[in-house]
XYZ file of N, CA and C in Angstrom:
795
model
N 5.876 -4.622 22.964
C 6.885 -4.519 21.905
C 7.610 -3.177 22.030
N 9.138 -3.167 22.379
C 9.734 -2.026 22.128
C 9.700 -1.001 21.158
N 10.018 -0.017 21.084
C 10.314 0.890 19.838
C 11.449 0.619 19.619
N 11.657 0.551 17.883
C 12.753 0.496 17.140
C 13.407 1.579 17.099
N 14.514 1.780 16.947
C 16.235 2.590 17.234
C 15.384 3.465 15.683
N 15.121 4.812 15.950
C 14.584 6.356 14.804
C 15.791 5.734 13.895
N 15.621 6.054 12.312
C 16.113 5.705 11.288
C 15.275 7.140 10.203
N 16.446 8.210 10.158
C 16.158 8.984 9.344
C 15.289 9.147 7.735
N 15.825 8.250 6.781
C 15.395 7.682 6.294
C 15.524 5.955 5.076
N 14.836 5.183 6.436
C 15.399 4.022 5.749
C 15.638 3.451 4.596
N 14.664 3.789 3.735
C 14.064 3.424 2.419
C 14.721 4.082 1.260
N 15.825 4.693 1.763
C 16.673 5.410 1.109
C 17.811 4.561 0.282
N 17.783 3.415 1.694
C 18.915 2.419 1.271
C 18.520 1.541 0.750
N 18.103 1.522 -0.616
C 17.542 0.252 -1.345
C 18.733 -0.420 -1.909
N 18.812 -2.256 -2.158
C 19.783 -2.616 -2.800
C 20.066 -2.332 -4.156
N 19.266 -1.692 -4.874
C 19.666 -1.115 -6.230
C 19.442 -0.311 -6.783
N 19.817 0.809 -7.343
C 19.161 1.926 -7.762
C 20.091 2.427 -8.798
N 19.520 2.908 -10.145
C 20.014 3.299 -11.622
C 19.875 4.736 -11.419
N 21.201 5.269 -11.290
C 21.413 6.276 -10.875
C 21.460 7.226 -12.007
N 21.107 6.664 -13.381
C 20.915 7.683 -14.700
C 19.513 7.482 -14.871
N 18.462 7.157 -14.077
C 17.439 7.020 -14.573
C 16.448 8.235 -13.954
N 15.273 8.838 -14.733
C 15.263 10.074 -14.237
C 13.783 9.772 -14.579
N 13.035 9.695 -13.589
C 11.432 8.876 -13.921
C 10.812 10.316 -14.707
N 9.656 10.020 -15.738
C 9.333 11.342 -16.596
C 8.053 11.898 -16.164
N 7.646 12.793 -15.904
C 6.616 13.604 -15.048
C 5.394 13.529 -16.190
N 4.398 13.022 -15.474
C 3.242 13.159 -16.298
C 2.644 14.122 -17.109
N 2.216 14.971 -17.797
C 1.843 16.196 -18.563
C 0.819 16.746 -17.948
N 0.407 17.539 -17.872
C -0.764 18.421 -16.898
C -0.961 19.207 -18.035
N -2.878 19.313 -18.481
C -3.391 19.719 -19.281
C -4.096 21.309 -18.587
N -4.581 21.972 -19.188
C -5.330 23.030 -18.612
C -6.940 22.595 -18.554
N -7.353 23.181 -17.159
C -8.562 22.597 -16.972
C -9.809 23.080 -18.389
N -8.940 23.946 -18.814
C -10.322 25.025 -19.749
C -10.485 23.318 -21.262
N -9.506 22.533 -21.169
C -9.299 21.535 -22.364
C -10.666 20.863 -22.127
N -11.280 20.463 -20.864
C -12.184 19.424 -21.056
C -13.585 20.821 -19.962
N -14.859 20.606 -21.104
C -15.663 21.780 -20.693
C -16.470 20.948 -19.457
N -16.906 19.732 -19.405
C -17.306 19.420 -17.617
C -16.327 20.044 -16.541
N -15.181 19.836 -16.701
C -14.527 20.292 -15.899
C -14.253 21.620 -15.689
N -13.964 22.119 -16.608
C -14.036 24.058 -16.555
C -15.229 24.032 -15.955
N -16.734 23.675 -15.739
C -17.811 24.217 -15.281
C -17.342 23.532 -13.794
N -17.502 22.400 -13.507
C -16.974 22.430 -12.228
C -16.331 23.010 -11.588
N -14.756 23.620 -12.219
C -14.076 24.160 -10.799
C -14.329 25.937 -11.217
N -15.537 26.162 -12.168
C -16.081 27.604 -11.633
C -16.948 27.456 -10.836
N -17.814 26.173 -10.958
C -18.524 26.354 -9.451
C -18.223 26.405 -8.153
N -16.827 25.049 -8.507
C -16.592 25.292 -6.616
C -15.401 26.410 -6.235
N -15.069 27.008 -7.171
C -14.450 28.121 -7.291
C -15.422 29.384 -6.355
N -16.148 29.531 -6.462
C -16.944 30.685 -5.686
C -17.388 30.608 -4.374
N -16.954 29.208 -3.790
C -17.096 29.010 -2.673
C -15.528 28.663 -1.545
N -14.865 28.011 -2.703
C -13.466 27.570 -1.998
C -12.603 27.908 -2.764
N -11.384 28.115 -2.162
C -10.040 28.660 -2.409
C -9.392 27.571 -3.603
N -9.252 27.300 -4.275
C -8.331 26.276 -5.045
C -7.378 27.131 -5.474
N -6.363 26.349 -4.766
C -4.788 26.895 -4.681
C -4.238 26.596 -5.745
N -4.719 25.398 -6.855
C -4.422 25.421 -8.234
C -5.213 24.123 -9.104
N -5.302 24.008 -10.272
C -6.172 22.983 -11.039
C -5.563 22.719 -12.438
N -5.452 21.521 -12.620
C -4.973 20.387 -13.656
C -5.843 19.727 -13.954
N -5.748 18.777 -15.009
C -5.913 17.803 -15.713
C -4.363 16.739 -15.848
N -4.978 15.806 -15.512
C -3.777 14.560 -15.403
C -4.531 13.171 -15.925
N -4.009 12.709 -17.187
C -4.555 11.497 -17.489
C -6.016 11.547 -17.396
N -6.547 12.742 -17.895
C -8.517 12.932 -18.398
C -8.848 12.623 -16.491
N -7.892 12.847 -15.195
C -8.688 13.326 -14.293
C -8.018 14.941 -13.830
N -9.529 15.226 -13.006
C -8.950 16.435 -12.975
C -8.782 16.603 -11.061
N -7.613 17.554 -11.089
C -6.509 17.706 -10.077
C -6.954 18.649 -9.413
N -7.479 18.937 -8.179
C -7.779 20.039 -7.176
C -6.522 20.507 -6.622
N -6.024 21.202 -5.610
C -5.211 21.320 -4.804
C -5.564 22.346 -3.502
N -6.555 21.796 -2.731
C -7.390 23.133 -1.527
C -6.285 23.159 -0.416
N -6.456 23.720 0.464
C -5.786 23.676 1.946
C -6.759 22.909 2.704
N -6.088 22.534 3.539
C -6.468 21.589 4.563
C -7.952 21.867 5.011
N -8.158 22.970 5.762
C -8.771 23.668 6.444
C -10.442 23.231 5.442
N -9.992 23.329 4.220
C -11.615 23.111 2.970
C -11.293 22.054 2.745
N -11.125 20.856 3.098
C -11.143 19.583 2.860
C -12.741 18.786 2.909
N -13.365 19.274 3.773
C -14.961 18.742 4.190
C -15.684 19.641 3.440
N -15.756 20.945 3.469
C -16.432 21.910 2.686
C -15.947 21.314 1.075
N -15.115 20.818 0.633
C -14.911 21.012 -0.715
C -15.394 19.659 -1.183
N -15.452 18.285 -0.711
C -15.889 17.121 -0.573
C -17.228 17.283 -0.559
N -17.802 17.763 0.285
C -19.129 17.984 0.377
C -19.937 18.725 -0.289
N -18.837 19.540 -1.615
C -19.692 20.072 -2.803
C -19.773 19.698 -3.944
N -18.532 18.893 -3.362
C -18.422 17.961 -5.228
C -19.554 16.742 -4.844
N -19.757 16.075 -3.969
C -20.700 15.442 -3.675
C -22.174 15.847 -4.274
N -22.407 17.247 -3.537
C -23.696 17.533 -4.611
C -23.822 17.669 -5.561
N -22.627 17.781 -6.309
C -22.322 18.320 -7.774
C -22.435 17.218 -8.283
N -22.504 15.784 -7.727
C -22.521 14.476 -8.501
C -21.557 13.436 -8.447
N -20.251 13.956 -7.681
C -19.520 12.950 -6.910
C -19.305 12.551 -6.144
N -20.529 11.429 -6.100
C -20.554 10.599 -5.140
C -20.538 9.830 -4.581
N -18.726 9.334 -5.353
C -18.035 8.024 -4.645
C -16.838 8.576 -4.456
N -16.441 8.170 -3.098
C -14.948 8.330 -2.763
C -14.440 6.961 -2.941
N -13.270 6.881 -3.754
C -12.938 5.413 -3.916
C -11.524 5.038 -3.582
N -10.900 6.080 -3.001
C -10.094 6.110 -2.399
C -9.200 7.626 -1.889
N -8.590 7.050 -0.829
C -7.696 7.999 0.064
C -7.067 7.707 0.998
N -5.872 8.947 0.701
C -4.539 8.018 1.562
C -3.831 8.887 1.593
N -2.408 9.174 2.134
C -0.988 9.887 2.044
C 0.015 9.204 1.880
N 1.036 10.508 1.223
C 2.012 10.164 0.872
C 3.370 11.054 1.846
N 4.125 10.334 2.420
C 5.203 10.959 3.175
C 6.085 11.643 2.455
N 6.209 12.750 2.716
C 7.268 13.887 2.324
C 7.689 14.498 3.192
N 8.001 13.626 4.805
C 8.373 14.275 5.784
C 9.936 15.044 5.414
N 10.811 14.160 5.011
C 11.842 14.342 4.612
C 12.148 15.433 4.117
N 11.211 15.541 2.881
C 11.720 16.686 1.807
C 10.866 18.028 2.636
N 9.850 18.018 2.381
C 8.668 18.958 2.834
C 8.093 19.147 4.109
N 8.019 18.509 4.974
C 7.792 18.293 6.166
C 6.366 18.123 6.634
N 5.872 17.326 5.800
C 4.707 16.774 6.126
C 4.181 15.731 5.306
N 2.714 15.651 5.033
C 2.070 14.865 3.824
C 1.383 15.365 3.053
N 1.353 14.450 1.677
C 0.003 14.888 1.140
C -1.046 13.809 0.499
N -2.466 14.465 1.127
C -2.845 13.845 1.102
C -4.421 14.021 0.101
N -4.537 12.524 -0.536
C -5.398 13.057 -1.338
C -6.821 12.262 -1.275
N -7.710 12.431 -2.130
C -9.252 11.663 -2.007
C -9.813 11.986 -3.761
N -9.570 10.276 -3.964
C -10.247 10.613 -5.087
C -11.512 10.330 -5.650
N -12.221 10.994 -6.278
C -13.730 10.889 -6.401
C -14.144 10.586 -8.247
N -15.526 10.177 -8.033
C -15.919 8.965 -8.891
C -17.355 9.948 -9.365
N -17.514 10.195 -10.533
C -19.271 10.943 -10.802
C -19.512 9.547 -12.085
N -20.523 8.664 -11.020
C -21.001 7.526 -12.175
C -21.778 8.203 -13.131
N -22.427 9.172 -13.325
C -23.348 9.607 -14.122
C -22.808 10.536 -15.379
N -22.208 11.040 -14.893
C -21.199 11.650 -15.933
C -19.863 11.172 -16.950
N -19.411 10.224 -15.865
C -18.368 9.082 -15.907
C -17.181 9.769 -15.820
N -16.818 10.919 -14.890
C -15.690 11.914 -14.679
C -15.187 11.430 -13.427
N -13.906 11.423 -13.331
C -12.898 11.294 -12.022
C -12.683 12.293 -11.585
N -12.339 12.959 -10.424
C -11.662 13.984 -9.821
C -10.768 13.451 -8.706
N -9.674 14.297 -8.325
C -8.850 13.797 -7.096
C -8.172 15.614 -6.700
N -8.885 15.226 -5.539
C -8.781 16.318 -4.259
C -7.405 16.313 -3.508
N -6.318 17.510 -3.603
C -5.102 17.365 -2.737
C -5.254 18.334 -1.971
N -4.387 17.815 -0.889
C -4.222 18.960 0.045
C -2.739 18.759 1.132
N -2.136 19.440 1.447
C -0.784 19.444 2.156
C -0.807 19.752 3.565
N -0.514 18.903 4.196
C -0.636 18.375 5.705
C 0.565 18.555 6.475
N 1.055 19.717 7.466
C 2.506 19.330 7.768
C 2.280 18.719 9.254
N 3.570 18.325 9.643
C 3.730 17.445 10.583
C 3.108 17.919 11.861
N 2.389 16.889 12.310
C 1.649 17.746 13.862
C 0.451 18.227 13.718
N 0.192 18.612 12.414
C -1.268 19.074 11.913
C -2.298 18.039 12.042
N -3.620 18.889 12.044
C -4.612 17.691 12.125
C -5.358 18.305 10.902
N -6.070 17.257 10.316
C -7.167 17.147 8.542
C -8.767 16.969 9.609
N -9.686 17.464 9.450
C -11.043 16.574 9.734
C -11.352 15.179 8.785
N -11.846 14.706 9.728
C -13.213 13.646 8.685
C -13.738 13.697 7.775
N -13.733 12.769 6.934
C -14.881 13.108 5.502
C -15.705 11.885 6.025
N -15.487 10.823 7.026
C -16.414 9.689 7.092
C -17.999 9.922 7.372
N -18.516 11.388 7.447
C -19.694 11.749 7.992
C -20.414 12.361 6.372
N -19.434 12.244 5.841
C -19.895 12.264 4.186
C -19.518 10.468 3.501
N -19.016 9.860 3.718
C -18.626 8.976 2.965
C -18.621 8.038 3.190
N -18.908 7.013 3.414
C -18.588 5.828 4.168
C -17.665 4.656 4.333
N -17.057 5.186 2.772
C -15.886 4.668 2.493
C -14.439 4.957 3.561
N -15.029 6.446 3.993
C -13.419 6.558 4.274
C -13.625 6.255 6.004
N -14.274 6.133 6.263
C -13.969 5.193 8.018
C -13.240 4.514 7.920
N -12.592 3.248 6.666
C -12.334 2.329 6.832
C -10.593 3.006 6.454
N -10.495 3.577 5.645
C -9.765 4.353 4.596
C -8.821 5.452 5.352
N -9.751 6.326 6.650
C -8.712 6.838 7.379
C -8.423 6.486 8.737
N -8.950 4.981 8.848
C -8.244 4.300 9.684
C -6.819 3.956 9.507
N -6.761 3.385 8.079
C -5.212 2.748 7.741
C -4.808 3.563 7.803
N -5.068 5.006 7.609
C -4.194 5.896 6.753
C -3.566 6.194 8.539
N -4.222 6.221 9.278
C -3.856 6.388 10.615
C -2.476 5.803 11.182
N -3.607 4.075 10.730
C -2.344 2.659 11.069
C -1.186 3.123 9.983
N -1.208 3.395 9.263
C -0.286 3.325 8.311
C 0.941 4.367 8.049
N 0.308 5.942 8.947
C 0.923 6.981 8.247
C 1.019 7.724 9.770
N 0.473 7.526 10.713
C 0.245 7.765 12.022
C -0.707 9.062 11.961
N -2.110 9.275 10.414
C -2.393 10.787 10.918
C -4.113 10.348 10.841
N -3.868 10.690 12.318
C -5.574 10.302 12.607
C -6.355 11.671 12.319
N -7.608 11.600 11.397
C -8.085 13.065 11.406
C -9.322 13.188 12.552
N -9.561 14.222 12.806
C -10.123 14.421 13.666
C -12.001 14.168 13.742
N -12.453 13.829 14.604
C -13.869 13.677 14.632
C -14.054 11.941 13.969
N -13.081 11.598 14.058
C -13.439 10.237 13.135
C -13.995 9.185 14.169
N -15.019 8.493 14.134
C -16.087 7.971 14.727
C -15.672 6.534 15.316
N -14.482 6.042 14.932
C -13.707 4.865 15.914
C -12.310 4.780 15.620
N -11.409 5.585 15.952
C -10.467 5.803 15.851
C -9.159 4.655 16.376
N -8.788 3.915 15.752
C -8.556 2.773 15.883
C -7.560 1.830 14.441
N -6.417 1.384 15.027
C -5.670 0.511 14.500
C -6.307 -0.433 13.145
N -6.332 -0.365 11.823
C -7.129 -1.914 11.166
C -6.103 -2.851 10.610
N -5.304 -2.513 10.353
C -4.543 -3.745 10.159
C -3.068 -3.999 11.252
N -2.520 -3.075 11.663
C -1.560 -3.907 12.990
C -2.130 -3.557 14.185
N -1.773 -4.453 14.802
C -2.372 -4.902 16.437
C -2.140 -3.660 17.109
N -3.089 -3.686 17.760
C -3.046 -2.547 18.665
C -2.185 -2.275 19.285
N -0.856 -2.875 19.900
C 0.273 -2.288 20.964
C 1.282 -2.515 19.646
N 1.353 -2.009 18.065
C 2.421 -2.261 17.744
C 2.680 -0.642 17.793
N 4.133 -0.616 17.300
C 5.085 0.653 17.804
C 5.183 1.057 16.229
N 4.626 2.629 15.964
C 4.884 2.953 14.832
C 4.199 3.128 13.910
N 4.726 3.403 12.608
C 3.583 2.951 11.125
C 4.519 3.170 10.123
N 3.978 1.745 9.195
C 5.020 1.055 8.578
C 5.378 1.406 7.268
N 3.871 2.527 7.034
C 4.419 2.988 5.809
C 5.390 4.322 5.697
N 5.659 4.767 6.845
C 6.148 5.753 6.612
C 7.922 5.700 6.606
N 8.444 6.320 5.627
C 9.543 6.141 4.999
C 10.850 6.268 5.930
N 10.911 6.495 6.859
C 11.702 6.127 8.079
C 11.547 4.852 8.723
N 10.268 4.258 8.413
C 10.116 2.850 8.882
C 11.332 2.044 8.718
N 11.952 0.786 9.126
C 12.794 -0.051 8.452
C 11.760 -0.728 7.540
N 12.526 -1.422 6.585
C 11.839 -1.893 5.671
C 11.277 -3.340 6.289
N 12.361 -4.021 6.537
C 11.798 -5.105 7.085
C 11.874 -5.532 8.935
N 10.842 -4.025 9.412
C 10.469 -4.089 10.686
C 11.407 -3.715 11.639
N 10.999 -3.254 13.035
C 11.433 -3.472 14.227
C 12.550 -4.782 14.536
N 13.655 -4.365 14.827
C 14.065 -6.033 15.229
C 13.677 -7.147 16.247
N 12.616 -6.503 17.061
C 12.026 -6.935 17.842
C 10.793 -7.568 17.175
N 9.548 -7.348 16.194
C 9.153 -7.400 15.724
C 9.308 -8.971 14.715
N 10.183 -9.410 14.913
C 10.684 -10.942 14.526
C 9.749 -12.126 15.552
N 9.914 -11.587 16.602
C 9.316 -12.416 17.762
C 7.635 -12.151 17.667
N 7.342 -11.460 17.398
C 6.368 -10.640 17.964
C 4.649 -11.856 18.006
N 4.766 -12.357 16.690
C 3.783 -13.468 16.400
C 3.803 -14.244 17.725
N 5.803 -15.157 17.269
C 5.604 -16.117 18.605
C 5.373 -16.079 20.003
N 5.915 -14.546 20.511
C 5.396 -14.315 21.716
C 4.142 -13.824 21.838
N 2.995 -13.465 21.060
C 1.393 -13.376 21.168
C 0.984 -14.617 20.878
N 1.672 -15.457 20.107
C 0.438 -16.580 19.729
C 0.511 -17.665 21.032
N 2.254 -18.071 21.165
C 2.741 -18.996 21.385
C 3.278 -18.751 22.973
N 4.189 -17.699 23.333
C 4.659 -17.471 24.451
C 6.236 -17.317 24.139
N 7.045 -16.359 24.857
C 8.469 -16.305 24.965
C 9.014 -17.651 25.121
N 8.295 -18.683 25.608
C 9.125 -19.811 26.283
C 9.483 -20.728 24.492
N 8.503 -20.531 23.934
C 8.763 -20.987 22.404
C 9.533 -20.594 21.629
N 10.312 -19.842 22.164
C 10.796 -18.979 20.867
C 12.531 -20.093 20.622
N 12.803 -20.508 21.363
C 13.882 -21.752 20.943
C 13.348 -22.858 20.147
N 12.240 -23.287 20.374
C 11.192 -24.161 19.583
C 10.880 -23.620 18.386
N 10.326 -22.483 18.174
C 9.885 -22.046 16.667
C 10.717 -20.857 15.938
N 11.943 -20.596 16.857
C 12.672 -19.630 16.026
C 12.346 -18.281 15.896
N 12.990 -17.008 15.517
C 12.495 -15.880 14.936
C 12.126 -16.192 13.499
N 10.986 -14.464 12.999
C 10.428 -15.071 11.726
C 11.512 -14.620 10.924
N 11.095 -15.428 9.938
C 12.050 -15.380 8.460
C 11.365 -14.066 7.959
N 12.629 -12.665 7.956
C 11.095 -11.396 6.957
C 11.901 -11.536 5.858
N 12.647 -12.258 5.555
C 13.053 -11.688 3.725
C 12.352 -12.287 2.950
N 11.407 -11.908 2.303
C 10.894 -12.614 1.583
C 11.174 -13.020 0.012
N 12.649 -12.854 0.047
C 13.180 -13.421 -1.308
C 13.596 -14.909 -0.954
N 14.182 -15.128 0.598
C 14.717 -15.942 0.853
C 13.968 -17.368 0.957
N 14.505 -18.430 0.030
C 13.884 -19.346 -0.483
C 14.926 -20.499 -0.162
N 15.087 -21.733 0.806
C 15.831 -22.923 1.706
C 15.392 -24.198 0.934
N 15.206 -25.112 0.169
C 15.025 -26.114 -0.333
C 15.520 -27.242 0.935
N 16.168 -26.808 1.692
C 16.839 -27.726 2.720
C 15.866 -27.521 3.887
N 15.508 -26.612 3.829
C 14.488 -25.952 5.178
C 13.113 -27.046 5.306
N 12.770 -27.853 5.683
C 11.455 -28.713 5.859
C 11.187 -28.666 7.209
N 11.342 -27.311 7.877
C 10.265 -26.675 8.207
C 9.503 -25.336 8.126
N 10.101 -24.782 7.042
C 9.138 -23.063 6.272
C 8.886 -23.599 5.039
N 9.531 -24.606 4.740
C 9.543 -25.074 3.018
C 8.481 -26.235 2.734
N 7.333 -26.528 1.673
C 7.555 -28.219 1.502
C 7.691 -28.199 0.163
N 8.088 -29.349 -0.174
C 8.666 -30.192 -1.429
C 7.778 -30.492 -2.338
N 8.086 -30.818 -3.454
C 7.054 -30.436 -4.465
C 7.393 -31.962 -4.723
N 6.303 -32.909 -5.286
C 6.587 -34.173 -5.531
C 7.111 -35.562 -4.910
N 7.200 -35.165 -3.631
C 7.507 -36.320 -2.325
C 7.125 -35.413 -0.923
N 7.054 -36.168 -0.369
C 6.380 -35.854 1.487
C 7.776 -35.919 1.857
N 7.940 -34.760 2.779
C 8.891 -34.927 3.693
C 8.545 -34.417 5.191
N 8.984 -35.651 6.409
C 8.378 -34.954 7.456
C 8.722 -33.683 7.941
N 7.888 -32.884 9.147
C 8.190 -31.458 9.684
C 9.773 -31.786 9.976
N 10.951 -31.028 10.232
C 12.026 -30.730 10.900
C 13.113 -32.033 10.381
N 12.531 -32.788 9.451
C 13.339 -34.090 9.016
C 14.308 -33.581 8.253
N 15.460 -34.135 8.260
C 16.743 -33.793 7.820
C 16.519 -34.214 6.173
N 16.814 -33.747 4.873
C 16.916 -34.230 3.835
C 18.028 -34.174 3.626
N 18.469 -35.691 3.062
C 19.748 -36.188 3.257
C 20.166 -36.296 1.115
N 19.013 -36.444 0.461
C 19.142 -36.451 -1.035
C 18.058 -36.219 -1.625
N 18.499 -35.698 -2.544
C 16.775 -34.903 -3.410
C 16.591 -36.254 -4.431
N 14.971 -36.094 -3.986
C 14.458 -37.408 -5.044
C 13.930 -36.651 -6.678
N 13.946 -37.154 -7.412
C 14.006 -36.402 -8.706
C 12.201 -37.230 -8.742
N 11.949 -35.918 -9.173
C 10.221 -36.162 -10.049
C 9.898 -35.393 -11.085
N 8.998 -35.992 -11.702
C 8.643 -35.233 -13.221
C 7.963 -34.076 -12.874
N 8.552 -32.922 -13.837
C 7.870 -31.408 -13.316
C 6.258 -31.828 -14.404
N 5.610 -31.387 -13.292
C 4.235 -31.655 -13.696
C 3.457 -30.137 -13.422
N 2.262 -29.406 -14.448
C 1.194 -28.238 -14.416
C 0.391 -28.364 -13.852
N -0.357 -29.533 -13.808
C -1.728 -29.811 -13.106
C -2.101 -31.259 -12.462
N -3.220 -31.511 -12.329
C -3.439 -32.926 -11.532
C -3.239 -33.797 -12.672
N -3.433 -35.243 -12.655
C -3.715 -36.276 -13.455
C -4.749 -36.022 -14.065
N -6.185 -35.762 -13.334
C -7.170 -36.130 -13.919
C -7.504 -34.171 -14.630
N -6.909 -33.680 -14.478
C -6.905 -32.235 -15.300
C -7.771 -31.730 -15.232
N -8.718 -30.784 -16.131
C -9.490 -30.028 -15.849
C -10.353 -29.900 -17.251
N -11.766 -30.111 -17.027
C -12.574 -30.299 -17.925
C -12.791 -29.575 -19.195
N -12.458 -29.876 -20.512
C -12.400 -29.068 -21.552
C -11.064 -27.520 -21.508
N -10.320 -28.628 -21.089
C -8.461 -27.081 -20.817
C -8.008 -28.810 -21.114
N -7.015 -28.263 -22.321
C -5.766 -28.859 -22.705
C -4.968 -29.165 -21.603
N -4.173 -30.666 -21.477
C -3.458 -30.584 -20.208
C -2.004 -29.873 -21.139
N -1.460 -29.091 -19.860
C 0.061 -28.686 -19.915
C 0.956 -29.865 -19.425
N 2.302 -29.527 -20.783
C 3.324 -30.872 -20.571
C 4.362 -29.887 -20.494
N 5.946 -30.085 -20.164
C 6.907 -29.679 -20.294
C 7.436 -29.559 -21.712
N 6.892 -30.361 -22.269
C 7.725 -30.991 -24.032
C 6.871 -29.673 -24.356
N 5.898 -29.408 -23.990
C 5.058 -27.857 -24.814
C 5.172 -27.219 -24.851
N 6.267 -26.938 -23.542
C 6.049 -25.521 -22.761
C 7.864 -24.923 -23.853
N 7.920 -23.527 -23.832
C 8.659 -22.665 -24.567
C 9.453 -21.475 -24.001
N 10.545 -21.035 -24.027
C 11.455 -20.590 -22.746
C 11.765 -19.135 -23.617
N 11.812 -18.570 -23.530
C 11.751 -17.130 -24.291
C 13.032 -16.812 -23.889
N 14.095 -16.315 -24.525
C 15.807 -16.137 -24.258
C 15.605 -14.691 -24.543
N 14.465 -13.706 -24.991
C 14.514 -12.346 -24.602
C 12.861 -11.806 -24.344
N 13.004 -10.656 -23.969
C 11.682 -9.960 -23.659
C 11.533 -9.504 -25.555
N 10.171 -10.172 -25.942
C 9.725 -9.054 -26.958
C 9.670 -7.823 -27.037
């Protein structure tokens, strides 16, 4: 599969955007408000640098450098958090020139959240937390597939959700939105062979796009129609909720019941 033609930033060009709308920034509390947390980040305060600390929505907000990413994981761990339940990045190549990336952690015993940031610029490498966690093998694989930033020491370093020879990573905001243009074929020539591709077409990626005429991406709701058969007139059938024989102790749904709301409450 070729590489797609660099696209500064694609995702820029969305079909709609409310250009008076000004999304509202969450409130950031002081850590001293909730006292688990003031004792926490004086503890890991004497060992690591925290470049700054919040409270956001009753979790509380680290912000280390890269470099204490394993050291700082590996103390909140003893301290009692010890679930990573997720981690990932976010592209700010554009603005900032790198990522950031975060890991957020779980203390079942206490019942406290924390989430660990740290700022990644381009070309940089993060270590592993998978030798603490086991969660995140799986976690900074995608983030790999996804964001192209493999951290280092990670124990199978490897593609999990696109195929190994694809070109790229899709989350990152230069991506096109809907793929490589090459990337249309890409199924039929792995599954099927180039010689198919007059036979089965490129894929359909819009996924708004909806053919009632199409009987072969489409089928019909209330009559059989064969693969690639031409429909020449729509047969009318009763819009029906469920089977005939319905479902044991559930009211069947009728149309005469059903109620069309002409605004949002």
């Amino acid at each position: 599969m070729r590489e797609h033609k660099p696209q500064k930033n694609a995702q820029k060009q969305v079909s709609y955007k409310d250009r008076f709308y000004v999304a509202s920034s969450i409130p950031k509390e002081a850590v001293e408000s909730d006292e688990t947390y003031a004792l926490d980040v004086k503890s890991l305060s004497t060992h690591i640098n925290i470049l700054e600390s919040y409270i956001e929505r009753k979790t509380l907000v680290l912000w280390v450098d890269k470099d204490s990413i394993y050291q700082t994981l590996e103390m909140l761990k003893s301290m009692g958090y010890d679930i990573l339940s997720e981690m990932s990045a976010i592209d700010y190549l554009q603005n900032k020139g790198g990522f950031e990336i975060f890991y957020q952690m779980l203390s079942l015993k206490r019942a406290k959240r924390l989430r660990v940031k740290t700022f990644l610029k381009k070309g940089a490498r993060i270590e592993s937390v998978s030798a603490l966690f086991s969660s995140a093998n799986w976690s900074e694989r995608e983030m790999y597939d996804m964001f192209g930033i493999l951290p280092l020491n990670h124990p199978y370093p490897k593609r999990i959700l696109m195929p190994d020879d694809w070109v790229g990573h899709p989350l990152l905001k230069s991506y096109p939105l809907h793929g490589d243009e090459a990337a249309q074929w890409y199924e039929v020539d792995t599954i099927f062979g180039k010689e198919y591709r007059d036979i089965i077409g490129a894929e359909q990626r819009d996924s708004a796009r909806i053919d009632r005429y199409d009987s072969t991406r489409f089928s019909h709701l209330g009559y059989e129609v064969g693969y690639g058969e031409e429909i020449k007139e729509e047969k009318p059938h009763p819009i029906t909720y469920q089977e005939e024989d319905g479902v044991l102790f559930v009211s069947k749904a009728t149309l005469q019941h059903s109620k069309e709301l002409k605004e949002r409450k």
